[in-house]
Short mmCIF file of C-alpha atoms in Angstrom, two decimals:
data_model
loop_
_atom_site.label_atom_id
_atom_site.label_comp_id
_atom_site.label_asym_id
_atom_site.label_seq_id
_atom_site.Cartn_x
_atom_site.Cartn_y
_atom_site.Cartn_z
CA UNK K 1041 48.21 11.28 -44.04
CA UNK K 1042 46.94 11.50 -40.32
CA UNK K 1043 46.22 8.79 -38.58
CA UNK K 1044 43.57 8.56 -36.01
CA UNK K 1045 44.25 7.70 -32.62
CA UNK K 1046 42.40 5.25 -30.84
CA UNK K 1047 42.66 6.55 -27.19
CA UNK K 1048 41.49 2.75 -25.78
CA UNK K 1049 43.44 1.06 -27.91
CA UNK K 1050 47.01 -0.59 -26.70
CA UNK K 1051 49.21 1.57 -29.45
CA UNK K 1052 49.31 5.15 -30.10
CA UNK K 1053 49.36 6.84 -33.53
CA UNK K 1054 52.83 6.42 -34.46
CA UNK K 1055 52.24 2.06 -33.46
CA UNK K 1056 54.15 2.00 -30.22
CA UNK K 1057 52.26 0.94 -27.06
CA UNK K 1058 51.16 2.90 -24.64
CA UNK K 1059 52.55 2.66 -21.42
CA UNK K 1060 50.07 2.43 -18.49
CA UNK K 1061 50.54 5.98 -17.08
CA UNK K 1062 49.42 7.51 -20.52
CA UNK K 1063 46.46 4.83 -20.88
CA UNK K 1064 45.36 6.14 -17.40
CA UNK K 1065 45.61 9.99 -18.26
CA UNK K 1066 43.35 9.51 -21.66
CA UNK K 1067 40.88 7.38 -19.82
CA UNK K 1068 40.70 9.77 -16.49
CA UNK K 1069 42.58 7.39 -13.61
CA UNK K 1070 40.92 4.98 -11.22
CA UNK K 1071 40.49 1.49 -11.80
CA UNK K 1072 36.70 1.94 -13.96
CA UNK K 1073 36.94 5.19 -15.42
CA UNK K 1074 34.60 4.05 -18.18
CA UNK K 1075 32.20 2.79 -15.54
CA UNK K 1076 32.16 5.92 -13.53
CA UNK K 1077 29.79 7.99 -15.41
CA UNK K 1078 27.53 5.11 -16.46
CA UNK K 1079 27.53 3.95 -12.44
CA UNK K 1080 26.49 8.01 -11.67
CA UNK K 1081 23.82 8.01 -13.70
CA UNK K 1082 22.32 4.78 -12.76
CA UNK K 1083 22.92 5.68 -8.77
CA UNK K 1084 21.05 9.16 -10.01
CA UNK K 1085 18.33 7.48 -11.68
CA UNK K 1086 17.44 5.60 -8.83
CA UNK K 1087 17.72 8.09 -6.65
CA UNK K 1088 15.30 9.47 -8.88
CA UNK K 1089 12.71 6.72 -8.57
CA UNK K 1090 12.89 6.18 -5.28
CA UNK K 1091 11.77 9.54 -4.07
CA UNK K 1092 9.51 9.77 -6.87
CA UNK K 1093 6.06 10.51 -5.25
CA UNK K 1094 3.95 7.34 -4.93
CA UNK K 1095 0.39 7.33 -7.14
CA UNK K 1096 -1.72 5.97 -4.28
CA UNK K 1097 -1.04 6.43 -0.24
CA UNK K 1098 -3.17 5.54 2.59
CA UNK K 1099 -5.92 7.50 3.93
CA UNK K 1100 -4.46 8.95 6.79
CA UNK K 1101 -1.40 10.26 4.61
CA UNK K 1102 -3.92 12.29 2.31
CA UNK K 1103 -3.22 15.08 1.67
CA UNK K 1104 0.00 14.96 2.96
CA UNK K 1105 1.64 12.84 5.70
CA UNK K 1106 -0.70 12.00 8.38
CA UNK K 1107 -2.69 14.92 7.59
CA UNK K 1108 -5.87 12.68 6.96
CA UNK K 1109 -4.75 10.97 10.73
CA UNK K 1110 -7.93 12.60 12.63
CA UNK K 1111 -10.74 12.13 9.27
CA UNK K 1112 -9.30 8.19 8.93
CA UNK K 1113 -9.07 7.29 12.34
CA UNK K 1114 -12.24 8.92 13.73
CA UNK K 1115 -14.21 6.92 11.08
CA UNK K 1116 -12.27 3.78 11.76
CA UNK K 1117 -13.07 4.14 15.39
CA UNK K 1118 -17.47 4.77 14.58
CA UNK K 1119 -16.94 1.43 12.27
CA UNK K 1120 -15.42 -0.71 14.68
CA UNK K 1121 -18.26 0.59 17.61
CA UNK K 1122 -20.70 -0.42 15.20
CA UNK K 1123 -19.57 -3.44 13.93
CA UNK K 1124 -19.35 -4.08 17.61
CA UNK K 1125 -22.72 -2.93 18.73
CA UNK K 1126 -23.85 -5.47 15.47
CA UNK K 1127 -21.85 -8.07 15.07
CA UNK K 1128 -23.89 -10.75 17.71
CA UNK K 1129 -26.72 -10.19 16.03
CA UNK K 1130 -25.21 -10.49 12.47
CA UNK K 1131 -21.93 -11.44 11.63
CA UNK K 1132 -20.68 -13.02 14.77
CA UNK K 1133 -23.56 -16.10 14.60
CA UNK K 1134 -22.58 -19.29 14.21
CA UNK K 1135 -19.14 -20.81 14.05
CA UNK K 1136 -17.17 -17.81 14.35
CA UNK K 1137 -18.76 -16.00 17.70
CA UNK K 1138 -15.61 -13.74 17.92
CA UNK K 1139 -15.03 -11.87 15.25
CA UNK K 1140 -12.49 -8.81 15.74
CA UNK K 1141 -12.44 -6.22 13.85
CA UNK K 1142 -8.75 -5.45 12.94
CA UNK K 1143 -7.71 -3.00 10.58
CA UNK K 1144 -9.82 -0.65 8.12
CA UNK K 1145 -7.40 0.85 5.38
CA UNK K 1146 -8.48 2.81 2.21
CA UNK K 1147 -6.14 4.21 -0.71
CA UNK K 1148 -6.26 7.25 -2.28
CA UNK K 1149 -4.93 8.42 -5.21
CA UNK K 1150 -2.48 11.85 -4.93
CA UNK K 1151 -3.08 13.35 -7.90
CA UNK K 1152 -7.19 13.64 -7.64
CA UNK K 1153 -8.09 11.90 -4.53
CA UNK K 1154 -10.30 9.11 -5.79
CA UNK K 1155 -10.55 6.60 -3.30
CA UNK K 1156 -8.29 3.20 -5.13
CA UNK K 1157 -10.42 0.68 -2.89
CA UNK K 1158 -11.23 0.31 0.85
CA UNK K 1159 -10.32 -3.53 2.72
CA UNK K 1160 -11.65 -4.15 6.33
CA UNK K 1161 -9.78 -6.65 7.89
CA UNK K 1162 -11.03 -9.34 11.08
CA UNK K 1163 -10.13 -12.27 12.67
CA UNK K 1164 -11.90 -14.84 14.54
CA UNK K 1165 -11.29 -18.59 15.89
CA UNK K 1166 -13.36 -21.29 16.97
CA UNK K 1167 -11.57 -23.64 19.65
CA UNK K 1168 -13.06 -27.14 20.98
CA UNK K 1169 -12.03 -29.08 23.47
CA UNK K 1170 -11.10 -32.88 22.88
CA UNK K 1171 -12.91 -34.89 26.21
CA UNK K 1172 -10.54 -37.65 25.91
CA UNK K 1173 -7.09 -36.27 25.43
CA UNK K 1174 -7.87 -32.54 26.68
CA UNK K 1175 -6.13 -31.39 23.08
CA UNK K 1176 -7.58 -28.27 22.22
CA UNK K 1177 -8.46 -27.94 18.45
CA UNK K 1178 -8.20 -24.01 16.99
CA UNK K 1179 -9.67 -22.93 13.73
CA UNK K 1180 -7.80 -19.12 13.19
CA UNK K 1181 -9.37 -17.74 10.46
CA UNK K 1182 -9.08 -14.09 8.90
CA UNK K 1183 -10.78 -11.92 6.30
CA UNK K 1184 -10.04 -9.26 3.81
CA UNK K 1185 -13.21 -7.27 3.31
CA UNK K 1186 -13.54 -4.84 0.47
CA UNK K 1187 -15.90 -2.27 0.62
CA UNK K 1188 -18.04 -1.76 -2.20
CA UNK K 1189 -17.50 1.69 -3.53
CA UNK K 1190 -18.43 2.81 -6.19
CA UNK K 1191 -15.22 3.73 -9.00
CA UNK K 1192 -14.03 7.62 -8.98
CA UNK K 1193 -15.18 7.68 -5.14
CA UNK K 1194 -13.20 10.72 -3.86
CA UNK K 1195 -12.55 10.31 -0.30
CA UNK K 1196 -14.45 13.87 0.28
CA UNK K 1197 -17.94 12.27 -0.92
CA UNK K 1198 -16.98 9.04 1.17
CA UNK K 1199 -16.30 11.06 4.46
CA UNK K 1200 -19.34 13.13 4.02
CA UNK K 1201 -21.04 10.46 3.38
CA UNK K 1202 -20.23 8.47 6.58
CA UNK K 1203 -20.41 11.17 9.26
CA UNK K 1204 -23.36 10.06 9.83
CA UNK K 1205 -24.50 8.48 13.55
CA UNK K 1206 -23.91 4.67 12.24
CA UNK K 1207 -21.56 5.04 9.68
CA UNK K 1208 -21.65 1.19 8.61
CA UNK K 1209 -25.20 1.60 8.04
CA UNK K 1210 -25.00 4.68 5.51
CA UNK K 1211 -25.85 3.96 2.11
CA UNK K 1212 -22.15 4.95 0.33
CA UNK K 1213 -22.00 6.85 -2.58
CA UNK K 1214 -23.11 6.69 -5.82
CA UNK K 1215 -24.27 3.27 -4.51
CA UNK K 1216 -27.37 1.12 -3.07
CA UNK K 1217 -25.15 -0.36 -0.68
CA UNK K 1218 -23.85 0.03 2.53
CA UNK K 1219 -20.47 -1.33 4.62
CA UNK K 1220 -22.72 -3.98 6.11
CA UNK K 1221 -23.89 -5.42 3.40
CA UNK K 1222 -20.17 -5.87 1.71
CA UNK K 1223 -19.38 -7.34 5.24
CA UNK K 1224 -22.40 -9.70 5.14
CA UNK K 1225 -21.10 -11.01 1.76
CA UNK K 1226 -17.73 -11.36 2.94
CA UNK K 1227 -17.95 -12.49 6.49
CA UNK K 1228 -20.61 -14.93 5.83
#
């Protein structure tokens, strides 16, 4: 009768122990040989997940990196003039006379370039002065603006859409609504 051999265990077939050198040549030498091929393929499969493409990237990395730079930044740069050439008539009334316009950032998703959802960010502060100690009292405040797109925008319709003159006056689409009027809601 045959008896099987257990190569992990301490004895061989024929109940003697195994010495360390013949331990080391059944399990493959180093100090984890067991834990070699389970550490490669966990170092693989994250190798694997971390270049794995991303679902959603910002505008101005649609298509492909920075290849949506000049579309993204030129209509970032006709929002902000407008908001400007607006905002002390609108927004910038009342407590908050200083509103900034900060950053405008929209996502877009790789696979069939619906827009994911558009923010708009500002700041603004209101300072006062106290007569009797000459303290001066700052309220910092800032905002996270969504615009209100429609769902399955694809940033296509959305550029066309806003290459108009006053682009934060354009009715977006598949909409009633324009960027102003999402800013009015927010900002007020």
């Amino acid at each position: 009768m045959h008896v099987l051999s257990n190569p992990f265990a301490g004895t061989n077939s024929n109940g003697l122990s195994r010495t360390v050198s013949e331990r080391k040549k059944l399990l493959g030498g180093g100090p984890f040989p067991i834990a070699s091929p389970v550490l490669a393929f966990g170092l693989s499969l994250c190798t694997v997940l971390a270049t794995a493409a991303p679902e959603y990237v910002d505008a101005v990395n649609y298509p492909a990196n920075e290849q949506g730079w000049e579309a993204f930044y030129g209509l970032e740069r006709r929002l902000v003039k407008d908001f400007d050439d607006i905002c002390g008539d609108t927004y910038c009334e009342g407590e908050f006379s200083n509103l900034q316009a900060l950053r405008y950032r929209c996502s877009v998703r790789q696979a069939d370039s619906l827009i994911g959802e558009c923010v708009w960010t500002f700041a603004g502060s209101n300072a006062a002065i106290d007569g009797a100690t000459g303290k001066v009292t700052v309220d910092a405040r800032t905002w996270a603006c969504r615009t209100p797109l429609a769902p399955q925008t694809p940033i296509a319709t959305f550029y066309s859409a806003l290459s108009v003159a006053r682009p934060i006056l354009a009715t977006l689409p598949a909409t009633a609504t324009t960027i102003h009027e999402g800013l009015s809601n927010c900002l007020n």
